[in-house]
Coordinates of C-alpha atoms in Angstrom, one line a residue:
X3 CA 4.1 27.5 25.3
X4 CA 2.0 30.0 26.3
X5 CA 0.7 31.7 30.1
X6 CA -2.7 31.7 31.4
X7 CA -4.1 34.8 33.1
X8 CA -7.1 34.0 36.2
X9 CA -9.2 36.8 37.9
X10 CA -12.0 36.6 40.1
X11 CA -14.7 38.3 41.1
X12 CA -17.8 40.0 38.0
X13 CA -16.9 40.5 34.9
X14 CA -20.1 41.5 33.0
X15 CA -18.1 42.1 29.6
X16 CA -16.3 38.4 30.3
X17 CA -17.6 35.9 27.5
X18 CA -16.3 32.1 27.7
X19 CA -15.1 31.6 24.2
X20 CA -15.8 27.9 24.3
X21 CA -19.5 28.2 25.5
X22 CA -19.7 32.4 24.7
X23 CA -21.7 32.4 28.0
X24 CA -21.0 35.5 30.8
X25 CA -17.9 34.6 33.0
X26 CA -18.7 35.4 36.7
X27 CA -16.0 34.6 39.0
X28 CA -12.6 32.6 38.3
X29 CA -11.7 33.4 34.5
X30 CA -8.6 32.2 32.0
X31 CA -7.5 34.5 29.9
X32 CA -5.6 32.9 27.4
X33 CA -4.3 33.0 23.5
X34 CA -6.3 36.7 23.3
X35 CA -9.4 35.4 24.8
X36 CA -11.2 35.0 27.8
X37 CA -12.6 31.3 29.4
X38 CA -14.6 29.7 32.3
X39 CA -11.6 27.7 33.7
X40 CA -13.1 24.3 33.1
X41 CA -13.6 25.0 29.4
X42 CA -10.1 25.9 28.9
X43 CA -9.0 22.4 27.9
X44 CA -6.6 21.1 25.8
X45 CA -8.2 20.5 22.2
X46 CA -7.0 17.4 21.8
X47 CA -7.6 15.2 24.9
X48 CA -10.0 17.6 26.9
X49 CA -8.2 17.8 29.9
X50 CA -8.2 21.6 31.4
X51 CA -5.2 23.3 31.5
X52 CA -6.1 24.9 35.0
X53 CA -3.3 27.5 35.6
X54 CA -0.5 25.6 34.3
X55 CA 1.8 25.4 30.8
X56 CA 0.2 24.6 27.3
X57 CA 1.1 24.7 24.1
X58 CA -0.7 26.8 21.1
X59 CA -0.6 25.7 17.5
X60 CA -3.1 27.7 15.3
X61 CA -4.4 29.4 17.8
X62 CA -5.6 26.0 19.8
X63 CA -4.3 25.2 23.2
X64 CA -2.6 22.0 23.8
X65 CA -1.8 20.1 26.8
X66 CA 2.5 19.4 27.0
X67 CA 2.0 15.4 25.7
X68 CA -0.7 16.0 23.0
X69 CA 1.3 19.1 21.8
X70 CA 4.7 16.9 21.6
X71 CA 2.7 14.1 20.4
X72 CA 1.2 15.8 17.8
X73 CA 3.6 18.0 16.4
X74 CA 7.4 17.0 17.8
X75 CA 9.4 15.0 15.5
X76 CA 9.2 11.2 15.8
X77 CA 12.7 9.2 16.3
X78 CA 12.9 6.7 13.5
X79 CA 14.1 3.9 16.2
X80 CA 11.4 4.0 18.7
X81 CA 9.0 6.0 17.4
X82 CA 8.1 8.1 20.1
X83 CA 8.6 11.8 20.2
X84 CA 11.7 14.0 20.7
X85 CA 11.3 17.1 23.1
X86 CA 14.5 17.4 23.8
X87 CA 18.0 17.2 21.9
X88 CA 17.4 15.9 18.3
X89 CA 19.7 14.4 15.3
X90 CA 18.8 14.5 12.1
X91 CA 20.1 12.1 9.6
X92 CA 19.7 10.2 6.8
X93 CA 16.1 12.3 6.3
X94 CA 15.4 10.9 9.5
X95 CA 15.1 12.2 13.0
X96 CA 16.3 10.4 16.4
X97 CA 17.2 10.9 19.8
X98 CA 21.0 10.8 20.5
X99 CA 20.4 7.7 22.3
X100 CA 19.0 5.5 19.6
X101 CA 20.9 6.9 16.6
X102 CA 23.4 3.8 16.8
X103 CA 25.3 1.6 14.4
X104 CA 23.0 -0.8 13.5
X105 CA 25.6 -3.7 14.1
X106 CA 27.1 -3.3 17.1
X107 CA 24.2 -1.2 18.5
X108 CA 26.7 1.9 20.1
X109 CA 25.6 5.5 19.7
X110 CA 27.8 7.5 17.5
X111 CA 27.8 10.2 20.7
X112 CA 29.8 7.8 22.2
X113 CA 32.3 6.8 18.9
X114 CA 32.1 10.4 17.5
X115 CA 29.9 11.9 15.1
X116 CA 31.5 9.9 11.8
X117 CA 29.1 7.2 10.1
X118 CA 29.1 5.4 6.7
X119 CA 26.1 4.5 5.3
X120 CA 25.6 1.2 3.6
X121 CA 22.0 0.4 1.9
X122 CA 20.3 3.8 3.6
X123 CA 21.9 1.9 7.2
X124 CA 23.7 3.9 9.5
X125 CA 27.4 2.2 10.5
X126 CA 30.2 3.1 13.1
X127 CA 33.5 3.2 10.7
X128 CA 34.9 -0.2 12.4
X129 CA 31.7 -2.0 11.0
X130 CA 31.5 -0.5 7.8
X131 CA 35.1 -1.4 6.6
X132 CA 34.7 -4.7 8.2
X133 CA 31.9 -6.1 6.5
X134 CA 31.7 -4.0 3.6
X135 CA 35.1 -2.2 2.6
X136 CA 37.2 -3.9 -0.2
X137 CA 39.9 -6.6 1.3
X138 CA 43.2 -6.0 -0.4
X139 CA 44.4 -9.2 -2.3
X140 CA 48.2 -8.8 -0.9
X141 CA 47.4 -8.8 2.6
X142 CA 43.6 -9.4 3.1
X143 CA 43.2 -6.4 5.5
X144 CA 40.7 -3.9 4.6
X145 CA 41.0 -1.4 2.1
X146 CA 40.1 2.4 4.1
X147 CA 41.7 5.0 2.0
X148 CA 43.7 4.3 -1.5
X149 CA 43.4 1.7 -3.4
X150 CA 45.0 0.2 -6.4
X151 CA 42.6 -1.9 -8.9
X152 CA 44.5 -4.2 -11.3
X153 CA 43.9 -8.2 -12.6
X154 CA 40.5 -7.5 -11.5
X155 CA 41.5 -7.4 -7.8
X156 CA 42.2 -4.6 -5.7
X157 CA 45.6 -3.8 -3.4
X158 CA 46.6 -1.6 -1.1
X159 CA 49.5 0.9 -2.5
X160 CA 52.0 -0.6 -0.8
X161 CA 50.9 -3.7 -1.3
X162 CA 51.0 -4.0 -5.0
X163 CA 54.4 -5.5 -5.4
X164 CA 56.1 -8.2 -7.6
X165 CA 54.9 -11.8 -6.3
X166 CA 58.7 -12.7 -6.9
X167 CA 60.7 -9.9 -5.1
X168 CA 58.5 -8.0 -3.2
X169 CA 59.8 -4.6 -5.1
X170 CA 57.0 -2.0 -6.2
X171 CA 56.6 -1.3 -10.4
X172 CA 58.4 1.4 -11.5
X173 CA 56.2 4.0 -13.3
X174 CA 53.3 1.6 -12.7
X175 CA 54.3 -1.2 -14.9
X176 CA 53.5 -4.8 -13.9
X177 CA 53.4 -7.6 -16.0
X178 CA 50.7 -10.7 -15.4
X179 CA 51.6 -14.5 -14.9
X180 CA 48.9 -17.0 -14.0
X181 CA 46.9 -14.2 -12.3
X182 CA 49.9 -12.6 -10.5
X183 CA 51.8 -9.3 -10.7
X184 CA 55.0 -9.8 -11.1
X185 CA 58.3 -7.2 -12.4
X186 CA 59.6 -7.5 -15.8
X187 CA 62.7 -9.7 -14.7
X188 CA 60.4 -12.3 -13.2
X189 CA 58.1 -12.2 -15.1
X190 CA 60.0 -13.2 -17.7
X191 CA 61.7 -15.8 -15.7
X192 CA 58.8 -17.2 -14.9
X193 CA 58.1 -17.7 -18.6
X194 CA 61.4 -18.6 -19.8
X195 CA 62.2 -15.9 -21.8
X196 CA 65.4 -14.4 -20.0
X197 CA 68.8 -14.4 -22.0
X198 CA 71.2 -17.5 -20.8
X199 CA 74.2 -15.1 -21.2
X200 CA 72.9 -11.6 -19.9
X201 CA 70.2 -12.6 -17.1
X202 CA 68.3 -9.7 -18.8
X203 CA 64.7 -10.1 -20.2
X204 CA 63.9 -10.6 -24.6
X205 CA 61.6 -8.5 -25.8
X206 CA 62.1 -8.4 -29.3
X207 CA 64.6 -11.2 -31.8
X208 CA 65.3 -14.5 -29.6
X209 CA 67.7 -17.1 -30.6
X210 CA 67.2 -20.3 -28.9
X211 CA 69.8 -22.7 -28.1
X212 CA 71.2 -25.4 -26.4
X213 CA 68.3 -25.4 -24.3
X214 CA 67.8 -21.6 -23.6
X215 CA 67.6 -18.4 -25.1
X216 CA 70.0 -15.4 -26.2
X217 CA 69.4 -12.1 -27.6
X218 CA 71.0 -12.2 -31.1
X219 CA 73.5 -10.2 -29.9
X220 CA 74.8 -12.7 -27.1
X221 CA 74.7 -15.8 -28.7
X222 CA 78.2 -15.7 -29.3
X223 CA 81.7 -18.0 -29.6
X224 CA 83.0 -19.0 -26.4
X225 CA 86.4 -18.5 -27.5
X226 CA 86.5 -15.1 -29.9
X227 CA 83.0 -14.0 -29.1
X228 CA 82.0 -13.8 -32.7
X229 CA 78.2 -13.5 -32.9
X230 CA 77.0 -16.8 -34.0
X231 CA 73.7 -15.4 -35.1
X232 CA 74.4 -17.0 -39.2
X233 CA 72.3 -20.4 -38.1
X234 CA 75.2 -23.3 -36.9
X235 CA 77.8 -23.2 -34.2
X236 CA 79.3 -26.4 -32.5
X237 CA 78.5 -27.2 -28.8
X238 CA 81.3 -28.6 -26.1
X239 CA 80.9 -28.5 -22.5
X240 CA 77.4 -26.7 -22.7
X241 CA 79.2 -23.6 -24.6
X242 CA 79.1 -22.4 -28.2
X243 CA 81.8 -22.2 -30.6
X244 CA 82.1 -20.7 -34.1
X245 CA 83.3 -23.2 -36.8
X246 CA 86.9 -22.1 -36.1
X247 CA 87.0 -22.4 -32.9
X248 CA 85.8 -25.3 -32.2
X249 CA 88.5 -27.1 -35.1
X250 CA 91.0 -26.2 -32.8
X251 CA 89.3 -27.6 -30.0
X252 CA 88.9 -30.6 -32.3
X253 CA 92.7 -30.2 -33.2
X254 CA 93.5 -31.0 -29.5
X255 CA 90.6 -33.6 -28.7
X256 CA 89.7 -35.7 -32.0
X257 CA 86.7 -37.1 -30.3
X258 CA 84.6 -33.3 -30.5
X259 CA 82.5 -33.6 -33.5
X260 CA 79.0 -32.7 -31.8
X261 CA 77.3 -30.4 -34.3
X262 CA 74.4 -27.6 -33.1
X263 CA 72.4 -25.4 -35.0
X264 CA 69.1 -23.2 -34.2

């Protein structure tokens, strides 16, 4: 803004730079120049400027509204200028007032200055990981900082866990059963591939038998633990027994001739 200077009185050397007529009596002096007080006006809506503030932009007066109206930045909610305090965001300009999460309509003064943007829109946090954060697939809560993506879903860290026994994967190694994560002794439980005599999961040779399975190595005789990995073995009472042992067994009940082989 700029100040106006008034004299009275003759001033033969006073031009009116509006009209360039001779000034005698009141006179502006103003932006380097010298005016008949109802010519000083504002350039934009006419109205004179008398002894009070106005604005200059390339060396035009303005009046105060014109000058904010034509030059102050506009706030992107209502549209009308900003004289005062001004935020500037997303390549935008507002007043504090109306820079607001556009769901549940509160200022971020008020919340703080934090905002996520989703689709060039201006969110408080709460919103944002409400209606467009990930929802973890162990829990359903929303997913704010880490995240784990695996079977095409995604977890929170401490969420990821065996479906079975709750326990996290060591060294991040989870095994998949009908879209669930599960840990190698479940999983494999699940699929029937732990060994009858060791509880422990086959990965590699199985022998199955009698309804179950063995590692090769603990398919054995009831009696002498001989491995019974050669093809036939005899079954009483839901146990295996090596050719030998089991004519003993025979020796004391004649009625055990029950065959099995894998």
């Amino acid at each position: 803004s700029s100040g106006i200077t008034q004299s009275t009185g003759v001033n033969k050397r006073g031009v009116c730079a509006a009209c360039d007529k001779m000034i005698v009596g009141r006179m502006v002096t103003a932006l380097g120049k010298t005016w008949h007080p109802q010519h000083f006006v504002c350039i934009r809506c006419k109205v004179e400027l008398g002894t009070g503030k106005f604005f200059e932009r390339d060396d035009r007066p303005y009046c105060e509204r014109d000058y904010h109206a034509e030059f102050a930045p506009r706030c992107s909610y209502c549209d009308e200028p900003i004289i005062d305090k001004c935020i500037t965001a997303l390549q935008k300009t507002w007043h504090p007032e109306h820079f607001v999460c556009v769901h549940c309509k509160i200022p971020f003064t008020l919340t703080g200055t934090e905002y996520h943007v989703y689709e060039g829109r201006p969110y408080c946090k709460r919103d944002y990981h409400e209606m467009f954060a990930p929802k973890c697939s162990g829990c359903t809560k929303t997913i704010a900082n880490n995240v784990i993506t695996a079977l095409k879903q995604q977890w929170h860290v401490e969420c990821f866990v065996c479906y079975e026994c709750k326990n996290r994967f060591g060294a991040g190694t989870y095994y998949e059963h009908d879209g669930k994560p599960y840990c190698e002794m479940h999983y494999h439980q699940h699929r029937g591939s732990l060994c009858a005599a060791c509880n422990k999961p086959i990965s590699g040779r199985v022998i199955t038998a009698m309804r179950n399975k063995f590692h090769p190595e603990h398919f054995v005789c009831a009696f002498c633990i001989t491995p019974l990995s050669k093809g036939t073995f005899k079954e009483h009472e839901s146990k295996p027994y090596c050719h030998t042992c089991y004519q003993k067994l025979s020796a004391w009940d004649p009625g055990l001739r029950i065959p099995g082989s894998f």
